[in-house]
PDB file of C-alpha atoms in Angstrom:
ATOM      1  CA  MET G 456       3.286 -39.311   0.498  1.00 83.00           C
ATOM      2  CA  ASP G 457       0.347 -38.173   2.649  1.00 89.00           C
ATOM      3  CA  ARG G 458      -1.630 -35.099   1.627  1.00 91.00           C
ATOM      4  CA  LEU G 459      -0.277 -32.815   4.368  1.00 90.00           C
ATOM      5  CA  SER G 460       3.318 -33.599   3.396  1.00 91.00           C
ATOM      6  CA  ALA G 461       2.474 -33.044  -0.267  1.00 93.00           C
ATOM      7  CA  LEU G 462       0.898 -29.677   0.564  1.00 93.00           C
ATOM      8  CA  ARG G 463       3.985 -28.715   2.554  1.00 90.00           C
ATOM      9  CA  LEU G 464       6.145 -29.637  -0.440  1.00 92.00           C
ATOM     10  CA  PHE G 465       3.856 -27.670  -2.771  1.00 93.00           C
ATOM     11  CA  VAL G 466       4.060 -24.565  -0.568  1.00 90.00           C
ATOM     12  CA  ARG G 467       7.848 -24.777  -0.550  1.00 87.00           C
ATOM     13  CA  ALA G 468       7.901 -25.164  -4.350  1.00 90.00           C
ATOM     14  CA  VAL G 469       5.742 -22.049  -4.752  1.00 89.00           C
ATOM     15  CA  GLU G 470       7.885 -20.000  -2.367  1.00 83.00           C
ATOM     16  CA  SER G 471      11.220 -21.145  -3.781  1.00 83.00           C
ATOM     17  CA  GLY G 472      10.120 -21.326  -7.423  1.00 86.00           C
ATOM     18  CA  SER G 473      11.943 -24.614  -7.808  1.00 87.00           C
ATOM     19  CA  PHE G 474      11.232 -28.338  -7.480  1.00 88.00           C
ATOM     20  CA  SER G 475      14.882 -28.983  -6.702  1.00 88.00           C
ATOM     21  CA  ARG G 476      14.989 -26.539  -3.764  1.00 85.00           C
ATOM     22  CA  ALA G 477      11.640 -27.763  -2.442  1.00 88.00           C
ATOM     23  CA  GLY G 478      12.796 -31.363  -2.723  1.00 89.00           C
ATOM     24  CA  ARG G 479      16.149 -30.630  -1.097  1.00 86.00           C
ATOM     25  CA  ASP G 480      14.392 -29.075   1.910  1.00 79.00           C
ATOM     26  CA  ALA G 481      12.249 -32.215   2.207  1.00 84.00           C
ATOM     27  CA  GLY G 482      15.110 -34.651   1.626  1.00 87.00           C
ATOM     28  CA  LEU G 483      13.831 -35.621  -1.841  1.00 91.00           C
ATOM     29  CA  SER G 484      15.278 -35.558  -5.324  1.00 91.00           C
ATOM     30  CA  GLN G 485      13.910 -33.100  -7.870  1.00 90.00           C
ATOM     31  CA  SER G 486      12.126 -35.898  -9.738  1.00 91.00           C
ATOM     32  CA  ALA G 487      10.569 -37.263  -6.540  1.00 92.00           C
ATOM     33  CA  ALA G 488       9.343 -33.795  -5.580  1.00 92.00           C
ATOM     34  CA  SER G 489       7.864 -33.301  -9.048  1.00 91.00           C
ATOM     35  CA  ARG G 490       6.072 -36.671  -8.876  1.00 93.00           C
ATOM     36  CA  ALA G 491       4.682 -35.901  -5.414  1.00 94.00           C
ATOM     37  CA  ILE G 492       3.198 -32.599  -6.555  1.00 94.00           C
ATOM     38  CA  ALA G 493       1.851 -34.231  -9.715  1.00 94.00           C
ATOM     39  CA  GLY G 494       0.134 -36.750  -7.442  1.00 95.00           C
ATOM     40  CA  LEU G 495      -1.353 -33.896  -5.398  1.00 95.00           C
ATOM     41  CA  GLU G 496      -2.669 -32.302  -8.594  1.00 94.00           C
ATOM     42  CA  ALA G 497      -4.241 -35.593  -9.631  1.00 94.00           C
ATOM     43  CA  GLU G 498      -5.845 -36.016  -6.221  1.00 94.00           C
ATOM     44  CA  LEU G 499      -7.274 -32.483  -6.268  1.00 94.00           C
ATOM     45  CA  GLY G 500      -8.225 -32.645  -9.939  1.00 94.00           C
ATOM     46  CA  ALA G 501      -6.574 -29.332 -10.800  1.00 94.00           C
ATOM     47  CA  ARG G 502      -3.335 -28.070 -12.309  1.00 94.00           C
ATOM     48  CA  LEU G 503      -1.521 -26.157  -9.575  1.00 95.00           C
ATOM     49  CA  LEU G 504       1.793 -25.310 -11.221  1.00 94.00           C
ATOM     50  CA  LEU G 505       2.881 -24.558 -14.758  1.00 91.00           C
ATOM     51  CA  ARG G 506       6.297 -26.016 -15.439  1.00 84.00           C
ATOM     52  CA  THR G 507       8.791 -24.571 -17.910  1.00 76.00           C
ATOM     53  CA  THR G 508      12.488 -25.172 -18.356  1.00 67.00           C
ATOM     54  CA  ARG G 509      13.238 -21.892 -16.583  1.00 72.00           C
ATOM     55  CA  ARG G 510      10.767 -21.568 -13.739  1.00 77.00           C
ATOM     56  CA  LEU G 511       7.527 -22.561 -12.062  1.00 86.00           C
ATOM     57  CA  SER G 512       4.433 -20.378 -12.174  1.00 89.00           C
ATOM     58  CA  VAL G 513       1.302 -20.759 -10.071  1.00 92.00           C
ATOM     59  CA  THR G 514      -2.097 -21.225 -11.686  1.00 94.00           C
ATOM     60  CA  GLU G 515      -5.224 -19.529 -10.361  1.00 93.00           C
ATOM     61  CA  ALA G 516      -6.274 -22.783  -8.709  1.00 94.00           C
ATOM     62  CA  GLY G 517      -2.745 -23.210  -7.385  1.00 93.00           C
ATOM     63  CA  GLN G 518      -2.861 -19.790  -5.741  1.00 92.00           C
ATOM     64  CA  ARG G 519      -6.085 -20.691  -3.950  1.00 92.00           C
ATOM     65  CA  VAL G 520      -4.645 -24.001  -2.791  1.00 94.00           C
ATOM     66  CA  TYR G 521      -1.430 -22.254  -1.687  1.00 91.00           C
ATOM     67  CA  GLU G 522      -3.334 -19.776   0.510  1.00 88.00           C
ATOM     68  CA  GLN G 523      -5.454 -22.514   2.068  1.00 90.00           C
ATOM     69  CA  ALA G 524      -2.420 -24.764   2.524  1.00 90.00           C
ATOM     70  CA  LEU G 525      -0.599 -22.032   4.457  1.00 84.00           C
ATOM     71  CA  ARG G 526      -3.445 -21.836   6.944  1.00 83.00           C
ATOM     72  CA  LEU G 527      -3.664 -25.616   7.225  1.00 87.00           C
ATOM     73  CA  LEU G 528       0.069 -25.969   7.842  1.00 84.00           C
ATOM     74  CA  GLU G 529      -0.013 -23.180  10.420  1.00 76.00           C
ATOM     75  CA  GLU G 530      -2.852 -24.934  12.242  1.00 79.00           C
ATOM     76  CA  ASP G 531      -0.926 -28.206  12.122  1.00 79.00           C
ATOM     77  CA  ALA G 532       2.196 -26.539  13.546  1.00 72.00           C
ATOM     78  CA  ALA G 533       0.125 -24.879  16.289  1.00 70.00           C
ATOM     79  CA  LEU G 534      -1.454 -28.228  17.158  1.00 75.00           C
ATOM     80  CA  VAL G 535       1.939 -29.922  17.436  1.00 68.00           C
ATOM     81  CA  GLU G 536       3.266 -27.042  19.526  1.00 66.00           C
ATOM     82  CA  ALA G 537       0.265 -27.091  21.861  1.00 67.00           C
ATOM     83  CA  ALA G 538       0.573 -30.842  22.362  1.00 69.00           C
ATOM     84  CA  ALA G 539       4.312 -30.720  22.974  1.00 59.00           C
ATOM     85  CA  GLY G 540       4.233 -27.752  25.346  1.00 60.00           C
ATOM     86  CA  ALA G 541       6.528 -24.779  25.723  1.00 59.00           C
ATOM     87  CA  ASP G 542       9.736 -26.830  25.806  1.00 61.00           C
ATOM     88  CA  ARG G 543       9.501 -27.910  22.175  1.00 73.00           C
ATOM     89  CA  GLU G 544      11.511 -25.989  19.602  1.00 81.00           C
ATOM     90  CA  PRO G 545       9.117 -23.923  17.440  1.00 85.00           C
ATOM     91  CA  ILE G 546       8.829 -24.890  13.793  1.00 86.00           C
ATOM     92  CA  GLY G 547       7.124 -23.579  10.682  1.00 86.00           C
ATOM     93  CA  ARG G 548       6.611 -20.196   9.111  1.00 89.00           C
ATOM     94  CA  LEU G 549       6.349 -16.874  10.933  1.00 93.00           C
ATOM     95  CA  ARG G 550       4.940 -14.059   8.796  1.00 92.00           C
ATOM     96  CA  VAL G 551       5.594 -10.535  10.060  1.00 96.00           C
ATOM     97  CA  SER G 552       4.224  -7.434   8.354  1.00 94.00           C
ATOM     98  CA  THR G 553       5.540  -3.888   8.766  1.00 96.00           C
ATOM     99  CA  SER G 554       6.497  -0.852   6.701  1.00 93.00           C
ATOM    100  CA  VAL G 555       9.415  -0.948   4.282  1.00 93.00           C
ATOM    101  CA  ALA G 556      11.403   1.729   6.135  1.00 92.00           C
ATOM    102  CA  PHE G 557      10.886   0.123   9.539  1.00 96.00           C
ATOM    103  CA  ALA G 558      11.734  -3.339   8.227  1.00 96.00           C
ATOM    104  CA  THR G 559      14.938  -1.995   6.713  1.00 95.00           C
ATOM    105  CA  ALA G 560      16.132   0.074   9.665  1.00 95.00           C
ATOM    106  CA  GLU G 561      14.879  -1.764  12.740  1.00 97.00           C
ATOM    107  CA  VAL G 562      13.950  -5.351  11.868  1.00 98.00           C
ATOM    108  CA  ALA G 563      16.353  -6.595   9.185  1.00 97.00           C
ATOM    109  CA  PRO G 564      19.533  -6.123  11.286  1.00 96.00           C
ATOM    110  CA  HIS G 565      18.208  -8.598  13.885  1.00 97.00           C
ATOM    111  CA  VAL G 566      16.671 -11.300  11.694  1.00 97.00           C
ATOM    112  CA  ASP G 567      19.806 -13.408  11.361  1.00 96.00           C
ATOM    113  CA  GLY G 568      20.290 -13.604  15.117  1.00 97.00           C
ATOM    114  CA  PHE G 569      16.686 -14.675  15.616  1.00 97.00           C
ATOM    115  CA  LEU G 570      16.907 -17.445  13.010  1.00 96.00           C
ATOM    116  CA  ARG G 571      20.182 -18.666  14.481  1.00 96.00           C
ATOM    117  CA  GLU G 572      18.434 -18.974  17.826  1.00 95.00           C
ATOM    118  CA  TRP G 573      15.405 -20.741  16.321  1.00 95.00           C
ATOM    119  CA  PRO G 574      16.712 -22.526  13.195  1.00 94.00           C
ATOM    120  CA  ARG G 575      13.514 -24.492  12.494  1.00 91.00           C
ATOM    121  CA  LEU G 576      11.481 -21.337  11.948  1.00 93.00           C
ATOM    122  CA  ARG G 577      11.145 -19.671   8.544  1.00 92.00           C
ATOM    123  CA  LEU G 578      10.610 -15.919   8.722  1.00 95.00           C
ATOM    124  CA  ASP G 579       8.583 -14.234   5.989  1.00 93.00           C
ATOM    125  CA  LEU G 580       9.063 -10.476   6.377  1.00 94.00           C
ATOM    126  CA  ALA G 581       6.154  -8.921   4.476  1.00 92.00           C
ATOM    127  CA  ALA G 582       7.369  -5.331   4.110  1.00 92.00           C
ATOM    128  CA  THR G 583       4.743  -3.036   2.614  1.00 89.00           C
ATOM    129  CA  ASP G 584       3.501   0.508   3.121  1.00 84.00           C
ATOM    130  CA  ALA G 585      -0.089  -0.500   2.321  1.00 81.00           C
ATOM    131  CA  ARG G 586      -2.584  -1.588   4.949  1.00 78.00           C
ATOM    132  CA  ILE G 587      -3.298  -5.298   4.595  1.00 78.00           C
ATOM    133  CA  ASP G 588      -5.939  -7.797   5.649  1.00 77.00           C
ATOM    134  CA  ALA G 589      -3.873  -9.713   8.175  1.00 78.00           C
ATOM    135  CA  VAL G 590      -6.184 -12.720   8.270  1.00 73.00           C
ATOM    136  CA  ALA G 591      -6.462 -13.047   4.490  1.00 72.00           C
ATOM    137  CA  GLU G 592      -2.699 -12.596   4.075  1.00 78.00           C
ATOM    138  CA  GLY G 593      -1.852 -15.172   6.727  1.00 80.00           C
ATOM    139  CA  VAL G 594       0.084 -12.664   8.842  1.00 88.00           C
ATOM    140  CA  ASP G 595       1.040 -13.758  12.358  1.00 90.00           C
ATOM    141  CA  LEU G 596       2.351 -10.442  13.639  1.00 94.00           C
ATOM    142  CA  ILE G 597       2.054  -6.803  12.550  1.00 93.00           C
ATOM    143  CA  LEU G 598       4.457  -4.095  13.708  1.00 96.00           C
ATOM    144  CA  ARG G 599       2.512  -0.899  13.112  1.00 93.00           C
ATOM    145  CA  LEU G 600       3.665   2.686  13.449  1.00 92.00           C
ATOM    146  CA  GLY G 601       1.168   5.440  14.135  1.00 88.00           C
ATOM    147  CA  PRO G 602      -2.409   5.485  15.410  1.00 83.00           C
ATOM    148  CA  LEU G 603      -4.403   2.268  15.338  1.00 81.00           C
ATOM    149  CA  THR G 604      -7.481   1.759  13.200  1.00 71.00           C
ATOM    150  CA  ASP G 605      -7.966  -2.025  13.532  1.00 60.00           C
ATOM    151  CA  SER G 606     -10.138  -2.542  16.596  1.00 61.00           C
ATOM    152  CA  SER G 607     -10.509  -6.245  15.767  1.00 68.00           C
ATOM    153  CA  LEU G 608      -6.813  -6.992  16.357  1.00 77.00           C
ATOM    154  CA  THR G 609      -5.194  -7.735  19.695  1.00 81.00           C
ATOM    155  CA  GLY G 610      -2.166  -5.591  20.405  1.00 86.00           C
ATOM    156  CA  ARG G 611       0.577  -4.396  22.713  1.00 90.00           C
ATOM    157  CA  ARG G 612       2.259  -1.011  22.591  1.00 92.00           C
ATOM    158  CA  LEU G 613       6.044  -1.344  22.491  1.00 95.00           C
ATOM    159  CA  GLY G 614       7.085   2.308  22.724  1.00 95.00           C
ATOM    160  CA  THR G 615       7.440   5.458  20.639  1.00 96.00           C
ATOM    161  CA  TYR G 616       9.811   7.054  18.158  1.00 97.00           C
ATOM    162  CA  GLU G 617      10.393  10.789  17.891  1.00 95.00           C
ATOM    163  CA  ARG G 618      10.252  12.696  14.614  1.00 95.00           C
ATOM    164  CA  TRP G 619      13.365  14.722  13.887  1.00 96.00           C
ATOM    165  CA  LEU G 620      14.050  17.704  11.648  1.00 95.00           C
ATOM    166  CA  VAL G 621      17.091  16.769   9.551  1.00 96.00           C
ATOM    167  CA  ALA G 622      19.076  18.173   6.645  1.00 96.00           C
ATOM    168  CA  ALA G 623      22.471  17.826   5.010  1.00 96.00           C
ATOM    169  CA  PRO G 624      25.144  19.252   7.358  1.00 96.00           C
ATOM    170  CA  GLU G 625      25.852  22.233   5.103  1.00 95.00           C
ATOM    171  CA  VAL G 626      22.152  23.084   4.958  1.00 93.00           C
ATOM    172  CA  ALA G 627      21.781  22.752   8.728  1.00 92.00           C
ATOM    173  CA  LYS G 628      24.726  25.112   9.286  1.00 91.00           C
ATOM    174  CA  SER G 629      23.271  27.728   6.943  1.00 89.00           C
ATOM    175  CA  ILE G 630      19.997  28.066   8.855  1.00 86.00           C
ATOM    176  CA  ASP G 631      19.721  31.168  11.061  1.00 79.00           C
ATOM    177  CA  THR G 632      19.438  29.833  14.597  1.00 78.00           C
ATOM    178  CA  ASP G 633      18.267  33.200  15.979  1.00 78.00           C
ATOM    179  CA  ALA G 634      15.141  33.386  13.811  1.00 81.00           C
ATOM    180  CA  PRO G 635      11.812  31.826  14.838  1.00 84.00           C
ATOM    181  CA  LEU G 636      11.583  28.210  13.751  1.00 84.00           C
ATOM    182  CA  ALA G 637       8.874  28.855  11.152  1.00 82.00           C
ATOM    183  CA  GLU G 638      11.088  31.461   9.482  1.00 83.00           C
ATOM    184  CA  ARG G 639      14.117  29.168   9.559  1.00 82.00           C
ATOM    185  CA  LEU G 640      12.234  26.506   7.644  1.00 84.00           C
ATOM    186  CA  ARG G 641      10.407  28.766   5.218  1.00 74.00           C
ATOM    187  CA  GLU G 642      10.674  27.454   1.639  1.00 76.00           C
ATOM    188  CA  ARG G 643      13.255  24.882   2.751  1.00 86.00           C
ATOM    189  CA  CYS G 644      11.057  21.862   3.503  1.00 90.00           C
ATOM    190  CA  VAL G 645      11.204  18.531   1.698  1.00 91.00           C
ATOM    191  CA  VAL G 646       7.646  17.276   2.122  1.00 88.00           C
ATOM    192  CA  PHE G 647       6.846  13.602   2.673  1.00 87.00           C
ATOM    193  CA  SER G 648       3.579  13.536   0.739  1.00 85.00           C
ATOM    194  CA  GLY G 649       2.784   9.974   1.764  1.00 70.00           C
ATOM    195  CA  THR G 650       1.921  10.934   5.359  1.00 74.00           C
ATOM    196  CA  SER G 651      -0.503  13.065   7.343  1.00 71.00           C
ATOM    197  CA  LEU G 652       2.324  15.564   7.816  1.00 69.00           C
ATOM    198  CA  ALA G 653       2.189  16.633   4.181  1.00 74.00           C
ATOM    199  CA  GLN G 654      -0.106  19.574   5.013  1.00 78.00           C
ATOM    200  CA  LYS G 655       1.020  20.569   8.503  1.00 86.00           C
ATOM    201  CA  TRP G 656       4.079  20.020  10.639  1.00 90.00           C
ATOM    202  CA  ARG G 657       3.200  19.969  14.323  1.00 90.00           C
ATOM    203  CA  LEU G 658       6.295  20.525  16.416  1.00 91.00           C
ATOM    204  CA  GLU G 659       6.943  20.559  20.151  1.00 91.00           C
ATOM    205  CA  GLY G 660       9.800  22.492  21.703  1.00 88.00           C
ATOM    206  CA  PRO G 661      10.923  24.724  24.548  1.00 84.00           C
ATOM    207  CA  ASP G 662       8.309  27.357  23.688  1.00 77.00           C
ATOM    208  CA  GLY G 663       5.431  24.897  23.560  1.00 84.00           C
ATOM    209  CA  GLY G 664       3.886  23.693  20.319  1.00 88.00           C
ATOM    210  CA  ILE G 665       3.674  25.262  16.891  1.00 87.00           C
ATOM    211  CA  GLU G 666       2.102  24.333  13.577  1.00 88.00           C
ATOM    212  CA  LEU G 667       3.547  25.295  10.242  1.00 86.00           C
ATOM    213  CA  GLU G 668       2.665  24.536   6.669  1.00 85.00           C
ATOM    214  CA  PRO G 669       5.738  22.986   5.067  1.00 85.00           C
ATOM    215  CA  SER G 670       6.631  24.837   1.914  1.00 81.00           C
ATOM    216  CA  GLY G 671       9.244  24.350  -0.732  1.00 80.00           C
ATOM    217  CA  PRO G 672       9.601  23.126  -4.290  1.00 84.00           C
ATOM    218  CA  LEU G 673      10.063  19.440  -3.432  1.00 86.00           C
ATOM    219  CA  SER G 674       7.821  16.641  -2.223  1.00 88.00           C
ATOM    220  CA  ALA G 675       8.056  12.859  -2.501  1.00 90.00           C
ATOM    221  CA  SER G 676       5.711  10.001  -1.674  1.00 86.00           C
ATOM    222  CA  ALA G 677       8.397   7.575  -0.456  1.00 88.00           C
ATOM    223  CA  GLY G 678      10.448   7.990   2.692  1.00 88.00           C
ATOM    224  CA  ALA G 679      13.642   6.740   1.051  1.00 90.00           C
ATOM    225  CA  VAL G 680      13.330   9.448  -1.603  1.00 93.00           C
ATOM    226  CA  VAL G 681      12.720  12.140   1.026  1.00 93.00           C
ATOM    227  CA  LEU G 682      15.883  11.040   2.821  1.00 93.00           C
ATOM    228  CA  GLY G 683      17.855  10.995  -0.417  1.00 94.00           C
ATOM    229  CA  LEU G 684      16.745  14.543  -1.196  1.00 95.00           C
ATOM    230  CA  ALA G 685      17.641  15.713   2.305  1.00 95.00           C
ATOM    231  CA  GLU G 686      21.078  14.090   2.119  1.00 96.00           C
ATOM    232  CA  ALA G 687      21.636  15.744  -1.266  1.00 95.00           C
ATOM    233  CA  GLY G 688      21.070  19.174   0.282  1.00 94.00           C
ATOM    234  CA  ALA G 689      17.581  19.794  -1.098  1.00 93.00           C
ATOM    235  CA  GLY G 690      16.136  20.973   2.221  1.00 92.00           C
ATOM    236  CA  VAL G 691      14.846  20.006   5.656  1.00 94.00           C
ATOM    237  CA  ALA G 692      12.837  16.813   6.228  1.00 94.00           C
ATOM    238  CA  LEU G 693      10.722  15.739   9.197  1.00 94.00           C
ATOM    239  CA  MET G 694      11.263  12.007   9.619  1.00 94.00           C
ATOM    240  CA  PRO G 695      10.993   9.322  12.298  1.00 95.00           C
ATOM    241  CA  SER G 696      14.168   8.926  14.309  1.00 97.00           C
ATOM    242  CA  PHE G 697      14.656   5.260  13.363  1.00 96.00           C
ATOM    243  CA  ALA G 698      14.847   6.220   9.674  1.00 95.00           C
ATOM    244  CA  VAL G 699      17.550   8.877  10.107  1.00 96.00           C
ATOM    245  CA  ARG G 700      19.507   7.902  13.220  1.00 96.00           C
ATOM    246  CA  ASP G 701      22.279   6.120  11.305  1.00 95.00           C
ATOM    247  CA  ALA G 702      22.616   8.954   8.784  1.00 96.00           C
ATOM    248  CA  VAL G 703      22.920  11.478  11.630  1.00 97.00           C
ATOM    249  CA  ALA G 704      25.471   9.302  13.422  1.00 96.00           C
ATOM    250  CA  ASP G 705      27.744   8.985  10.385  1.00 96.00           C
ATOM    251  CA  GLY G 706      27.431  12.629   9.313  1.00 96.00           C
ATOM    252  CA  ARG G 707      25.297  12.292   6.199  1.00 97.00           C
ATOM    253  CA  LEU G 708      22.544  14.254   7.929  1.00 97.00           C
ATOM    254  CA  ALA G 709      22.436  16.698  10.823  1.00 97.00           C
ATOM    255  CA  ARG G 710      19.583  17.563  13.124  1.00 96.00           C
ATOM    256  CA  VAL G 711      18.026  20.984  12.630  1.00 93.00           C
ATOM    257  CA  ALA G 712      16.773  22.678  15.815  1.00 90.00           C
ATOM    258  CA  PRO G 713      17.209  19.468  17.856  1.00 93.00           C
ATOM    259  CA  GLU G 714      15.239  20.993  20.720  1.00 92.00           C
ATOM    260  CA  TRP G 715      12.166  20.668  18.476  1.00 92.00           C
ATOM    261  CA  SER G 716      10.553  17.407  17.372  1.00 93.00           C
ATOM    262  CA  GLY G 717       7.395  16.230  15.674  1.00 92.00           C
ATOM    263  CA  PRO G 718       4.626  14.201  17.319  1.00 89.00           C
ATOM    264  CA  ALA G 719       5.815  10.868  18.650  1.00 91.00           C
ATOM    265  CA  MET G 720       5.034   7.766  16.590  1.00 92.00           C
ATOM    266  CA  PRO G 721       3.735   4.846  18.659  1.00 95.00           C
ATOM    267  CA  LEU G 722       4.866   1.352  17.698  1.00 96.00           C
ATOM    268  CA  THR G 723       2.330  -1.384  18.368  1.00 95.00           C
ATOM    269  CA  ALA G 724       2.561  -5.145  17.923  1.00 94.00           C
ATOM    270  CA  LEU G 725      -0.736  -6.578  16.630  1.00 92.00           C
ATOM    271  CA  TRP G 726      -1.915 -10.131  16.092  1.00 88.00           C
ATOM    272  CA  THR G 727      -5.054 -11.791  14.787  1.00 79.00           C
ATOM    273  CA  HIS G 728      -5.374 -14.621  17.316  1.00 74.00           C
ATOM    274  CA  ARG G 729      -6.829 -14.176  20.772  1.00 71.00           C
ATOM    275  CA  ASP G 730      -3.492 -15.240  22.238  1.00 74.00           C
ATOM    276  CA  LEU G 731      -0.123 -14.258  20.821  1.00 83.00           C
ATOM    277  CA  PRO G 732       1.328 -17.328  19.025  1.00 84.00           C
ATOM    278  CA  ARG G 733       4.471 -18.609  20.711  1.00 88.00           C
ATOM    279  CA  LYS G 734       6.666 -18.131  17.650  1.00 91.00           C
ATOM    280  CA  ALA G 735       5.505 -14.498  17.388  1.00 92.00           C
ATOM    281  CA  ARG G 736       6.162 -13.976  21.095  1.00 92.00           C
ATOM    282  CA  LEU G 737       9.680 -15.363  20.690  1.00 95.00           C
ATOM    283  CA  PHE G 738      10.259 -12.948  17.818  1.00 97.00           C
ATOM    284  CA  LEU G 739       9.034  -9.997  19.896  1.00 96.00           C
ATOM    285  CA  ASP G 740      11.170 -11.109  22.844  1.00 95.00           C
ATOM    286  CA  HIS G 741      14.197 -11.106  20.559  1.00 97.00           C
ATOM    287  CA  LEU G 742      13.437  -7.871  18.709  1.00 97.00           C
ATOM    288  CA  THR G 743      11.970  -5.508  21.315  1.00 96.00           C
ATOM    289  CA  PRO G 744      15.104  -4.996  23.472  1.00 96.00           C
ATOM    290  CA  ARG G 745      17.082  -4.244  20.306  1.00 97.00           C
ATOM    291  CA  LEU G 746      14.720  -1.560  18.966  1.00 97.00           C
ATOM    292  CA  ARG G 747      16.087   1.977  19.167  1.00 96.00           C
ATOM    293  CA  LEU G 748      12.924   3.384  20.707  1.00 95.00           C
ATOM    294  CA  ASP G 749      13.033   6.918  22.067  1.00 92.00           C
ATOM    295  CA  GLN G 750      10.618   5.970  24.840  1.00 91.00           C
ATOM    296  CA  ARG G 751       9.550   2.548  26.106  1.00 84.00           C
TER     297      ARG G 751
END
């Protein structure tokens, strides 16, 4: 087996945690896959995987080789694609990074359809709420909500999402609709402490804009927890529309003062290459029309 094929097999073994699954994907038996990776280790002069009866674990050297192998395989796939032209079916791995909430609500429902359309692609959805080094992490495409801070990345704005005030239906009904908005929300806010809105809520409505300091006994650093508290009747939350739209539609949440909304959240697609890789463009072409953006 040539080195590139052995590296591809090694990457699959790391990602699947199994020689048998890696071998099956390559049309090899478990023993043949194990021998091929042992040969790669001998060629490189380093132990890459620790084998036990239960699982595989990656050594420190193996992790370094894995990260370099991903880049090498991506370059090989790009070379094949460039040589074959746009008519060739895309192959290889596509790594997309976005927040956990956005991946859950807006991306995950459309992944199966994309992979059915392009069955030779493998999608790695890297869902995290932390900012990452896209180059170091081997990310092809970032879907980022909010203002941009990475001037080195190429990007395209896809649209915006509104922020809605939401609460459990019984809480929403109990709020005095004749009182000024700040009074309606006094001591009833569930604060999302993981965002810039933890200190001030900036809202736009029929009377212009207002700022209020959210107050109440509850705060949480994860959006899913904030939503759970709001659904349980703990108070009013200010959340992006994509995160609460389904809960509003099925009656678990209701909008509070729907004529008011928080500052819009821009959604931007970012990539590290000068040109958007074809497989990433195909993913955006599939996903973008299906996003429930409030403004495009």
